[in-house]
Coordinates of C-alpha atoms and ligand atoms in Angstrom, one line a residue:
X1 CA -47.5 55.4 32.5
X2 CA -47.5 52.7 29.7
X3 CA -45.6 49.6 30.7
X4 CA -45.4 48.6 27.3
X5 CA -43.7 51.8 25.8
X6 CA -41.5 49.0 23.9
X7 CA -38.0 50.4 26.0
X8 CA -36.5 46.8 25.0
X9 CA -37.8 47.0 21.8
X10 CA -35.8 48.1 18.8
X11 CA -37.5 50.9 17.6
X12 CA -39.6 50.1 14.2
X13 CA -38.9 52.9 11.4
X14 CA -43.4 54.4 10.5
X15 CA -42.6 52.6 7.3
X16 CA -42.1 48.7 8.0
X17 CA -44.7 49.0 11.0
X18 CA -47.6 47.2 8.6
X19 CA -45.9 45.1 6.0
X20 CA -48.9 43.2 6.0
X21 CA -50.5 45.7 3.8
X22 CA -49.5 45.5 0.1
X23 CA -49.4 49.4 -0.9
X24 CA -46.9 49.6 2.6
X25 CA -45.1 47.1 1.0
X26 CA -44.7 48.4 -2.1
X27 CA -43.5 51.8 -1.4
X28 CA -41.0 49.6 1.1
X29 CA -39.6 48.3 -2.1
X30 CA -39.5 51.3 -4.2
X31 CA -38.0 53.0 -1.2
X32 CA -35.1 49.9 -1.5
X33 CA -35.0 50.4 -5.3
X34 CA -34.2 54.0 -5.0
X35 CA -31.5 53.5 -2.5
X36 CA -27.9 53.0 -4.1
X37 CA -26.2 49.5 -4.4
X38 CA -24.5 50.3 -1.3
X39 CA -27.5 51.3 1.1
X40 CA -29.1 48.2 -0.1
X41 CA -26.7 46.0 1.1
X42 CA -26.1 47.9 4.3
X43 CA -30.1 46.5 4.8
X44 CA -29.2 43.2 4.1
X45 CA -26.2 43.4 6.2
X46 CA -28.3 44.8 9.3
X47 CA -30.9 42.2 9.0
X48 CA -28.7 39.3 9.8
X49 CA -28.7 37.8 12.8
X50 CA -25.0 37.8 13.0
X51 CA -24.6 41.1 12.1
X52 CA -23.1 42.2 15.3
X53 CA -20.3 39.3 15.3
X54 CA -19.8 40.6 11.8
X55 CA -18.9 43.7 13.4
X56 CA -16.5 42.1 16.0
X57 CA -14.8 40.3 13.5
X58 CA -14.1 43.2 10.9
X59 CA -13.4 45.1 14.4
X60 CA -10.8 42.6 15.2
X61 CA -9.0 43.5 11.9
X62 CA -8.7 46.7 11.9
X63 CA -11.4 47.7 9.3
X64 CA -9.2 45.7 6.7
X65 CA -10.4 47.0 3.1
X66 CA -9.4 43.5 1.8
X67 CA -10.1 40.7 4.3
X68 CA -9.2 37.2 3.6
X69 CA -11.7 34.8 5.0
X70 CA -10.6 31.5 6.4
X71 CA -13.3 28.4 7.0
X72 CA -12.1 25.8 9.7
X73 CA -11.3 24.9 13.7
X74 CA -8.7 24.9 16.3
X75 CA -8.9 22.2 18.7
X76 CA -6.8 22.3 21.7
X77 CA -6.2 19.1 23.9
X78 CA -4.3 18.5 27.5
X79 CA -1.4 16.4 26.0
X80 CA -1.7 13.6 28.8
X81 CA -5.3 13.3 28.9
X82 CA -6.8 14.2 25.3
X83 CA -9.3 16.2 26.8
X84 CA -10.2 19.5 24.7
X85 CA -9.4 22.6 27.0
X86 CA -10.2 25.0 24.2
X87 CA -12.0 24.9 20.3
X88 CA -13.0 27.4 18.4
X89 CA -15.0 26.5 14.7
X90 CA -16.2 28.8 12.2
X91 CA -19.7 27.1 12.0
X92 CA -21.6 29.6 14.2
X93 CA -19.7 32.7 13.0
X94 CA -21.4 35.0 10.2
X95 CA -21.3 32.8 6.7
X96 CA -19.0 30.1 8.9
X97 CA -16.1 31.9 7.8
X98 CA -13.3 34.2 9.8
X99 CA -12.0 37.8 8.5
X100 CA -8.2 37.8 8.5
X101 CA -6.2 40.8 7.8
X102 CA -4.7 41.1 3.9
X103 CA -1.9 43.0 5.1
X104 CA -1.2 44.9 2.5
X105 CA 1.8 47.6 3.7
X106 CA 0.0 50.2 0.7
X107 CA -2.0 52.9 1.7
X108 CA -3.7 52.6 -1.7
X109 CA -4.6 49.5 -1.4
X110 CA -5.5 49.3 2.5
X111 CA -5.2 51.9 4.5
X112 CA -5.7 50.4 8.1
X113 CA -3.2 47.1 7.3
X114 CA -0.6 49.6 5.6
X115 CA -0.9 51.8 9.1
X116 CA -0.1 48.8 11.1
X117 CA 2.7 48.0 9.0
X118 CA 3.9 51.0 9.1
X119 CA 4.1 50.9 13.0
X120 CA 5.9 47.6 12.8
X121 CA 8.4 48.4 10.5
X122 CA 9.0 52.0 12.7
X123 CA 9.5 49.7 15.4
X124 CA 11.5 47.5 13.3
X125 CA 14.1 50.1 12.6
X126 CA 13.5 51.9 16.0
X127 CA 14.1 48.7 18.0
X128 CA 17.5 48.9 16.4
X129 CA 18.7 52.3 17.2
X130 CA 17.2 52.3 20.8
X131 CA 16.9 48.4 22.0
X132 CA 13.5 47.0 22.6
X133 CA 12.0 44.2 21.0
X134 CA 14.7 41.9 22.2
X135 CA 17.6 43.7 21.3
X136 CA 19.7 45.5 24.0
X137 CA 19.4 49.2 24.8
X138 CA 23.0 49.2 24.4
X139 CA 22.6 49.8 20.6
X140 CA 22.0 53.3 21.3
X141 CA 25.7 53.5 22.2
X142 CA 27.1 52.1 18.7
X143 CA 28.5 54.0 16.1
X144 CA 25.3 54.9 13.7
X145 CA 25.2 56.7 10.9
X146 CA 21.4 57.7 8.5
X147 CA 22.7 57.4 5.0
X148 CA 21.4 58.4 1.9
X149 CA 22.7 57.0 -1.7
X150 CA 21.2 57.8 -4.8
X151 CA 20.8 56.8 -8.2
X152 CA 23.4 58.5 -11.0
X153 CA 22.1 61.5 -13.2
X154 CA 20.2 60.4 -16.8
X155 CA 20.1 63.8 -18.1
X156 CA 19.1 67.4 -16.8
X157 CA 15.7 67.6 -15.4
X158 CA 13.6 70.5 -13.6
X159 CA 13.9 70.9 -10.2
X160 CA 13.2 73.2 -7.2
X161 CA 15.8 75.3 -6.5
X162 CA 15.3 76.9 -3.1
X163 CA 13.7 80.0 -4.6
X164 CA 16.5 79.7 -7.0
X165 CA 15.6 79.8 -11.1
X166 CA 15.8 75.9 -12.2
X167 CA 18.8 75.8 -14.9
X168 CA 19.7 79.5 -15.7
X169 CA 22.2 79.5 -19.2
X170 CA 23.1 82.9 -20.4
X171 CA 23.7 82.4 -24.2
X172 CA 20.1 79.8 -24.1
X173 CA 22.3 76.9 -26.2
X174 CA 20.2 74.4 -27.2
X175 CA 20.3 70.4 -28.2
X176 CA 20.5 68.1 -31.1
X177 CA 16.8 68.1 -30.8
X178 CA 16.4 71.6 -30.4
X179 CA 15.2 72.0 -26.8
X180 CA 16.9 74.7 -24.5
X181 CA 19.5 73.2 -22.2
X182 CA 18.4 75.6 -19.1
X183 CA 15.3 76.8 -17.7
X184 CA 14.9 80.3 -15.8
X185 CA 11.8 79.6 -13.9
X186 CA 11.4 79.1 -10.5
X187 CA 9.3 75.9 -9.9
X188 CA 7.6 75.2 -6.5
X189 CA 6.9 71.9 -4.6
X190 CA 4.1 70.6 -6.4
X191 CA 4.5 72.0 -10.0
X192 CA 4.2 69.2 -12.5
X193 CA 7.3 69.7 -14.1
X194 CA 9.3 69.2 -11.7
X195 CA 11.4 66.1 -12.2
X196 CA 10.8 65.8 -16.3
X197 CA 13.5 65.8 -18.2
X198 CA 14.6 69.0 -20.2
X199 CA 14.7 66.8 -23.5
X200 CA 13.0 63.5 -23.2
X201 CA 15.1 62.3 -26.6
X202 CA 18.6 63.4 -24.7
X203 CA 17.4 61.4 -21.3
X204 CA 19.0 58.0 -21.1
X205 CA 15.8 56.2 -20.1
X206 CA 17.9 53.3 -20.9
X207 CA 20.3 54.0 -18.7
X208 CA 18.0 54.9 -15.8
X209 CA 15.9 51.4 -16.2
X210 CA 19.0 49.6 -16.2
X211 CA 20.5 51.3 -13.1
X212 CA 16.7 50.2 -11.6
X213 CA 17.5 46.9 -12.9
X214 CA 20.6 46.8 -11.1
X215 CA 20.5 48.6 -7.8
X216 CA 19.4 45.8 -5.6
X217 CA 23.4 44.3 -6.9
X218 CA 24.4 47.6 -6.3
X219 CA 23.4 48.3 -2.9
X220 CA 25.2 44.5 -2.1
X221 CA 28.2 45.8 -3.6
X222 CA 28.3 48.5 -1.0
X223 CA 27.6 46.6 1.6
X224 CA 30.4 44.7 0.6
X225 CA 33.0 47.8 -0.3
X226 CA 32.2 48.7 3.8
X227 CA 33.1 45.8 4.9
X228 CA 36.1 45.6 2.7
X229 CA 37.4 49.4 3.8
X230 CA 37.0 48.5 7.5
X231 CA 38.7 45.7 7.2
X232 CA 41.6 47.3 5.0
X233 CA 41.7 50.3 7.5
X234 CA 42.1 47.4 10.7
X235 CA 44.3 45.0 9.0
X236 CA 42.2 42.2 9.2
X237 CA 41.6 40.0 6.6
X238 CA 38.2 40.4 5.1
X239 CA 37.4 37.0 5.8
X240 CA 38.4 37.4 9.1
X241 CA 36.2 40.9 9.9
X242 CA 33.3 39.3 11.1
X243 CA 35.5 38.1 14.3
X244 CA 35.6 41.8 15.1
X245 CA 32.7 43.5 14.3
X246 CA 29.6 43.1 12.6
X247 CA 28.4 45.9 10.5
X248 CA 24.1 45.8 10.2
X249 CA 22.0 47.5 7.8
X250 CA 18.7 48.8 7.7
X251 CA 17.4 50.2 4.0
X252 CA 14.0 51.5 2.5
X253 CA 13.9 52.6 -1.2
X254 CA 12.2 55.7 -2.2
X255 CA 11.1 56.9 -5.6
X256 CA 12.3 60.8 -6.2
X257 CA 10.8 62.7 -8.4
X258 CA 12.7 62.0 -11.1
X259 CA 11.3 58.4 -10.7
X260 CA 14.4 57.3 -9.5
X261 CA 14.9 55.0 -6.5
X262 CA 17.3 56.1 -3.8
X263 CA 18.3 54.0 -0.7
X264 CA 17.6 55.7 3.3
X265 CA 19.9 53.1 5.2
X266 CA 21.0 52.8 9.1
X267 CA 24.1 51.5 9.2
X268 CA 25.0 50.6 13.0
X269 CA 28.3 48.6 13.8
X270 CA 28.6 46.3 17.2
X271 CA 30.8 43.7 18.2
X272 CA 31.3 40.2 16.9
X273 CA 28.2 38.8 19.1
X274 CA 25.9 41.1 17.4
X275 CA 23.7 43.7 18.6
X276 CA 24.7 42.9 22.8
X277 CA 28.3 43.2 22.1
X278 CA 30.3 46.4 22.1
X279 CA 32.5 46.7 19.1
X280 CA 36.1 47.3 19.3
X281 CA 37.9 50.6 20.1
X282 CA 39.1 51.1 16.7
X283 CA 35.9 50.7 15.1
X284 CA 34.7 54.3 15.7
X285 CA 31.4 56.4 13.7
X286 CA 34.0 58.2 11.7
X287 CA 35.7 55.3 10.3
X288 CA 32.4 53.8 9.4
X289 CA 31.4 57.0 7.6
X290 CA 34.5 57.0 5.5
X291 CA 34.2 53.8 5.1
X292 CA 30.6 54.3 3.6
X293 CA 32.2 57.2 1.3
X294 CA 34.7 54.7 -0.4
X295 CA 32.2 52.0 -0.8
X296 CA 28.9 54.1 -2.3
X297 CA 32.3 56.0 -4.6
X298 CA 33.7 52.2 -6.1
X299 CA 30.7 49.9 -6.4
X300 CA 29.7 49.6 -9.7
X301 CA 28.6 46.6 -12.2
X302 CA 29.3 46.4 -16.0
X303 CA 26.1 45.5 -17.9
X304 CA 27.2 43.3 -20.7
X305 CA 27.3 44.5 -24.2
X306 CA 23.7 44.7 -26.1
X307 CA 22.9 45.7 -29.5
X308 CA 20.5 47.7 -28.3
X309 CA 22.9 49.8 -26.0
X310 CA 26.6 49.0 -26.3
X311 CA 28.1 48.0 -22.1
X312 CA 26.8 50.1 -19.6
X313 CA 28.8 50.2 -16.6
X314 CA 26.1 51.2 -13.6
X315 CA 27.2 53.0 -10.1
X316 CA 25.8 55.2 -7.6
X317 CA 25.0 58.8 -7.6
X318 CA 27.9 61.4 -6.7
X319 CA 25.2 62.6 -4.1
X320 CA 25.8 61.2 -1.2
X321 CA 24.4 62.2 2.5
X322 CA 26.3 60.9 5.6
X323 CA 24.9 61.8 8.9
X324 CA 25.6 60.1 12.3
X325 CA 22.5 59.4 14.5
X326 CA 22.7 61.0 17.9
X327 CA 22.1 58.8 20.9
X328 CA 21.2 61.8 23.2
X329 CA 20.1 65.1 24.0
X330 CA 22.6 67.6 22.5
X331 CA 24.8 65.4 20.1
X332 CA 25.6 66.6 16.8
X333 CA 23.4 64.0 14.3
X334 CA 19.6 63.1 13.8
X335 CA 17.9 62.0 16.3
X336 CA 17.2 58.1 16.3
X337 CA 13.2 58.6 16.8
X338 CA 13.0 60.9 13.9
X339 CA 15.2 58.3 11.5
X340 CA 12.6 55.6 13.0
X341 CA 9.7 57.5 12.0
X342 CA 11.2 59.0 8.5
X343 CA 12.1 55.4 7.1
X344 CA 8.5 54.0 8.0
X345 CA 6.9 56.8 6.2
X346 CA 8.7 55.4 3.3
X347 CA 7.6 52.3 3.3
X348 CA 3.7 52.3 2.9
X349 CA 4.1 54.3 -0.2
X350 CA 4.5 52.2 -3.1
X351 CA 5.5 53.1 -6.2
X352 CA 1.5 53.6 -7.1
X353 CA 1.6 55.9 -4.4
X354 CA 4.1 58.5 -5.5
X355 CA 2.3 58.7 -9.0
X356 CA 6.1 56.5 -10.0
X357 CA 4.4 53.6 -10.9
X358 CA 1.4 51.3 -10.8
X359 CA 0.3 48.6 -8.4
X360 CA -0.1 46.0 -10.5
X361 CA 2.3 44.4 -13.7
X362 CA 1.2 45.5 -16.9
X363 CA 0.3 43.2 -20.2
X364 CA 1.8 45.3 -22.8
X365 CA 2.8 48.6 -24.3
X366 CA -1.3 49.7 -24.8
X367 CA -1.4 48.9 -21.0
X368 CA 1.0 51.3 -20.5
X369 CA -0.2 53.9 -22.9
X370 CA -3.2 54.1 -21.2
X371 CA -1.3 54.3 -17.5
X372 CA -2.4 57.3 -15.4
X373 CA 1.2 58.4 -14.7
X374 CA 3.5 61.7 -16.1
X375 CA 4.7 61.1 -19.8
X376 CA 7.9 60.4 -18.6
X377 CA 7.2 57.5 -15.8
X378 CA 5.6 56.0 -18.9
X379 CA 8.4 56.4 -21.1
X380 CA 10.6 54.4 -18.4
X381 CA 7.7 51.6 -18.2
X382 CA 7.8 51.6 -21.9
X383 CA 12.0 51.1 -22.0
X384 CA 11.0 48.3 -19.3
X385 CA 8.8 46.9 -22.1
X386 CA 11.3 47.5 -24.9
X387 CA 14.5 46.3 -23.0
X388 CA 13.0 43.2 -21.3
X389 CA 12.1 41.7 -24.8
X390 CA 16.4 41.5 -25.5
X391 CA 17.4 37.9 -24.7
X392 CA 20.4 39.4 -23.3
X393 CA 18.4 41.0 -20.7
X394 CA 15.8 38.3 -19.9
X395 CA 17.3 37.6 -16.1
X396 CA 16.1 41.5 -15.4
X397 CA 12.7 40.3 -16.3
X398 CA 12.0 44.0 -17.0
X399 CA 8.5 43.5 -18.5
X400 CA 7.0 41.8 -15.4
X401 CA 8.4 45.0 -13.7
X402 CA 7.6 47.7 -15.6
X403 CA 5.4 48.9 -13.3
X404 CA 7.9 49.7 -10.8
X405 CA 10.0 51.0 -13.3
X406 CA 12.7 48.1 -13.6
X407 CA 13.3 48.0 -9.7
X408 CA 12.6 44.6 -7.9
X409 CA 14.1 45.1 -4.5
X410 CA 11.6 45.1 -1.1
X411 CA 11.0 48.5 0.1
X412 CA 12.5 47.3 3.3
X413 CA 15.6 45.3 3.8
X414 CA 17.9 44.5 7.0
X415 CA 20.6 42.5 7.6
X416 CA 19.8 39.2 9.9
X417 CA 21.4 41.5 13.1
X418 CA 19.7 44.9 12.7
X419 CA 17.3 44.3 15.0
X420 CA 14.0 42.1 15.1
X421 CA 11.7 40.5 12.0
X422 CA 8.1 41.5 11.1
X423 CA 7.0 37.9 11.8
X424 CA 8.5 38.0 15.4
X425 CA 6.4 41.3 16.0
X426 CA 3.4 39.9 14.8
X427 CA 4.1 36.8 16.6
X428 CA 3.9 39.1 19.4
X429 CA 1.1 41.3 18.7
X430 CA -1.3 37.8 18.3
X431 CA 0.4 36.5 21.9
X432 CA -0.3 39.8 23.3
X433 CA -4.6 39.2 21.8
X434 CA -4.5 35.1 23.0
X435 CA -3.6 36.4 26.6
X436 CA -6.1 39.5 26.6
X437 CA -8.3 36.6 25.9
X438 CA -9.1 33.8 27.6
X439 CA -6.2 32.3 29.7
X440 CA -5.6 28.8 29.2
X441 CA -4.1 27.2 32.8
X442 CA -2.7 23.9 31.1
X443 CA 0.5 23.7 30.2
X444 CA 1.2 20.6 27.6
X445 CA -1.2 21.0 25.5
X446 CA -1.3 19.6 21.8
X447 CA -3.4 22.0 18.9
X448 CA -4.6 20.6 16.2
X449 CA -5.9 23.2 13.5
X450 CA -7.6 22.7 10.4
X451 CA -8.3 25.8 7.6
X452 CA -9.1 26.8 4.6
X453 CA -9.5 29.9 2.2
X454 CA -13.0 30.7 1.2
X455 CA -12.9 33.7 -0.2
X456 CA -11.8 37.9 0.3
X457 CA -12.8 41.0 0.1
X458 CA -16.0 43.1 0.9
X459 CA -19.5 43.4 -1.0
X460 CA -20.2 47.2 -1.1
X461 CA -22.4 48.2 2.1
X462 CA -19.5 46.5 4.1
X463 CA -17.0 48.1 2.6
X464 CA -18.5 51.1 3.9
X465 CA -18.9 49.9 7.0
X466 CA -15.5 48.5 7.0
X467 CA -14.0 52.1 6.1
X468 CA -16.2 53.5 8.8
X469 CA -14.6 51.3 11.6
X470 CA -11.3 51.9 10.3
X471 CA -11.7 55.9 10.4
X472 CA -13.1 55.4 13.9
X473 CA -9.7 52.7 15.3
X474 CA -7.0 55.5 13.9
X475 CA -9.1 58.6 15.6
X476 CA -8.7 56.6 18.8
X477 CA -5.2 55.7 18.6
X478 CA -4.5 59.6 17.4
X479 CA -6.1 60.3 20.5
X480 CA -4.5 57.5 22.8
X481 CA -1.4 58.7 21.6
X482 CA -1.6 62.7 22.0
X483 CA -2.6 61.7 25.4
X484 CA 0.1 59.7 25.9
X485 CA 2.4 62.8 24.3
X486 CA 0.8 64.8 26.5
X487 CA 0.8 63.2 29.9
X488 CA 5.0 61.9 29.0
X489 CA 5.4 65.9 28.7
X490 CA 3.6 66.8 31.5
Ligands
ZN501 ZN1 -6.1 45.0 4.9
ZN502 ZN1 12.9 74.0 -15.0
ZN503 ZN1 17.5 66.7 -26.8

């Protein structure tokens, strides 16, 4: 037997074997030559030293498509003594830099950071139906209802109809414009025309970007109009309601496909000490739901008058879907996992992601003209456009959102006692990493941390390799958790 078959050896691809000789050489770099952009500098990322804490480190973010890298140290000392107990410097790492997450919550824009926040905000919303994450398991008990509001209608537009022609009209009347006022086919999820407007020139696309422009106002309004009717309905004063009971929300914003937002909310009540404090007797899930009838029917604002437009006064949709949130088993309601795990869905699609809007703000009306969204989502970015060059209408600053279609509000909102904050769970998450790490036995200890930004994002071969490790974190955790389903079954 040969003792040096080369077993510790990385094994040495036929081809670089004699480099010394020039025509092995050359067909070595005409080999390289032929590869693409991206095998190239998958070769040049292999043949550094480092290349395996490379690895670690995009490992350690989750394949991130978009890594920010940070330059600098971290020096812990024992408070009394000054000694350092623990450093850590970016001078021996790959490039002396550190890959940090860009958390992006888009799936367009990074799929492995929008996964993870989607998993925070589910337990975001989650932690306050069913407790966890500091806030009481008692919240499960608490009046709760899942509501949906929805934008007002801007004109007749196709829709699915359960099987059901769209808009069937007898005598076929038509518009001003000349366009039928029904449609007898039967459009299926996924047909194009679904959502367009019957007659683009009858659609008030004004209307519909200034209801955008609005609905953040609108959605306080409500919140307001509840608080209001429960008061009204106790006899307290509404100054006074808070003493009583505190009403929380919990709200993502979804684009429908008539590329209007409408609001998924959890509305919870509890008693005056928030979510560990059992609201009064009175203060029941059917007086809540009423109360969320009268306040999605009355709030309403009045845009002031425009040349362009006349007043518009703005309100919510007559659609309106109430439903309480069951606690347990065989209650009448959703069930508080499957509202938990509906709203986060919501929130890693973006406005880009729904074919609603773009992901970034657009320069002009050539920018939008060349968008790659339905006519009609660009005839609403183009009213953005229009509208936001009226003086009257600068606050909406409707041009530097005309890529979301007028709407500025966060995908996400809560009030301050739904339940727990992003920053506290990733607070968590990185405590969680230090003490899977090494364990530090001092306890007065003094950090002093130095950083800077140096730079983001991938070159092409680690890209790949950065999608690659990405694909391969979310198989395992599909798998970690269908065992986990399995065994909690079992
Ligand atoms: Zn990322
Ligand atoms: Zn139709
Ligand atoms: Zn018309």
């Amino acid at each position: 037997m040969s003792a040096d078959s080369g077993a510790n050896f990385p094994r040495i691809p036929a081809s670089f074997v004699d480099p010394a000789s020039r025509s092995a050489e050359l067909a070595r770099q005409e080999r390289l030559h032929a590869l693409s952009e991206e095998d190239r500098d998958l070769v040049r990322l292999a043949g550094d030293p480092l290349f395996g804490r490379w690895l670690e480190q995009i490992t350690a973010v989750g394949g991130c498509a978009h890594p920010v890298y940070l330059s600098g140290t971290t020096i812990t000392r024992d408070a009394s003594t000054g000694e350092v107990v623990s450093s850590y410097s970016t001078a021996d790492e790959p490039g002396e830099r550190l890959a940090v997450r860009c958390r992006n919550r888009r799936a367009t824009v990074c799929a492995p950071c929008s996964r993870l926040h989607a998993g925070d905000t589910f337990h975001l919303v989650r932690s306050g139906l069913v407790g966890g994450k500091s806030v009481p398991d008692a919240v499960r008990g608490r009046p709760r209802l899942f509501v949906t509001l929805t934008a007002p209608g801007f004109g007749p537009v196709h829709h699915t109809a359960d099987g059901q022609r769209c808009r069937p009209r007898r005598d076929g009347p038509v518009c001003e414009h000349g366009r039928p006022l029904g449609c007898g086919q039967v459009h299926v999820d996924g047909d194009p025309l679904v959502g367009l407007p019957l007659c683009a020139d009858c659609y008030d696309y004004v209307g519909h970007v200034l209801w955008h422009a609005h609905a953040g106002r609108l959605w306080d309004r409500f919140t307001t109009g509840v608080r209001r009717h429960l008061a009204t309905a106790a006899e307290i004063p509404r100054s006074k309601l808070g003493r009583h009971v505190v009403v929380s929300f919990a709200k993502v914003a979804e684009y429908q496909r008539r590329a209007a937002v409408h609001f998924h909310a959890v509305v919870r009540l509890d008693g005056p000490a928030g979510p560990g404090d059992l609201p009064p007797a009175w203060a029941t899930g059917e007086l809540l739901a009423e109360a969320v009838r009268s306040a999605a029917a009355a709030a309403s604002i009045r845009v002031p008058e425009s040349h362009a437009f006349g007043t518009e006064l703005l309100g919510m949709g007559r659609e309106l879907d109430v439903r309480p949130i069951r606690a347990f088993g065989k209650d009448e309601g959703l069930s508080d996992d499957a509202v938990a795990a509906y709203v986060a869905k919501y929130v890693t699609k973006g406005a880009a992601d729904t074919a609603m809007g773009l992901d970034h703000a657009v320069s002009g009306l050539d920018d939008i003209r060349a968008a790659p969204v339905p006519g009609h989502v660009r005839a609403l970015m183009g009213t953005c456009w229009r509208l936001g060059g009226l003086a009257e209408l600068e606050h909406l600053r409707l041009r530097a959102w005309a890529h979301t279609l007028g709407f500025r509000g966060h995908v996400l909102t809560k009030s301050r006692h739904y339940s727990t904050t992003y920053a506290a769970l990733r607070a968590e998450r990185a405590d969680h990493q230090r003490h899977t790490g090494e364990e530090v036995g001092h306890l007065d200890t003094v950090t002093d941390a130095a950083w800077r930004y140096v730079g983001s994002g991938h070159t092409p071969g680690a890209a790949l390799l950065a999608a690659g490790i990405a694909e391969d974190l979310a198989t395992n955790s599909e798998i970690a958790r269908e065992e986990l389903a399995w065994s909690g079954e079992g």
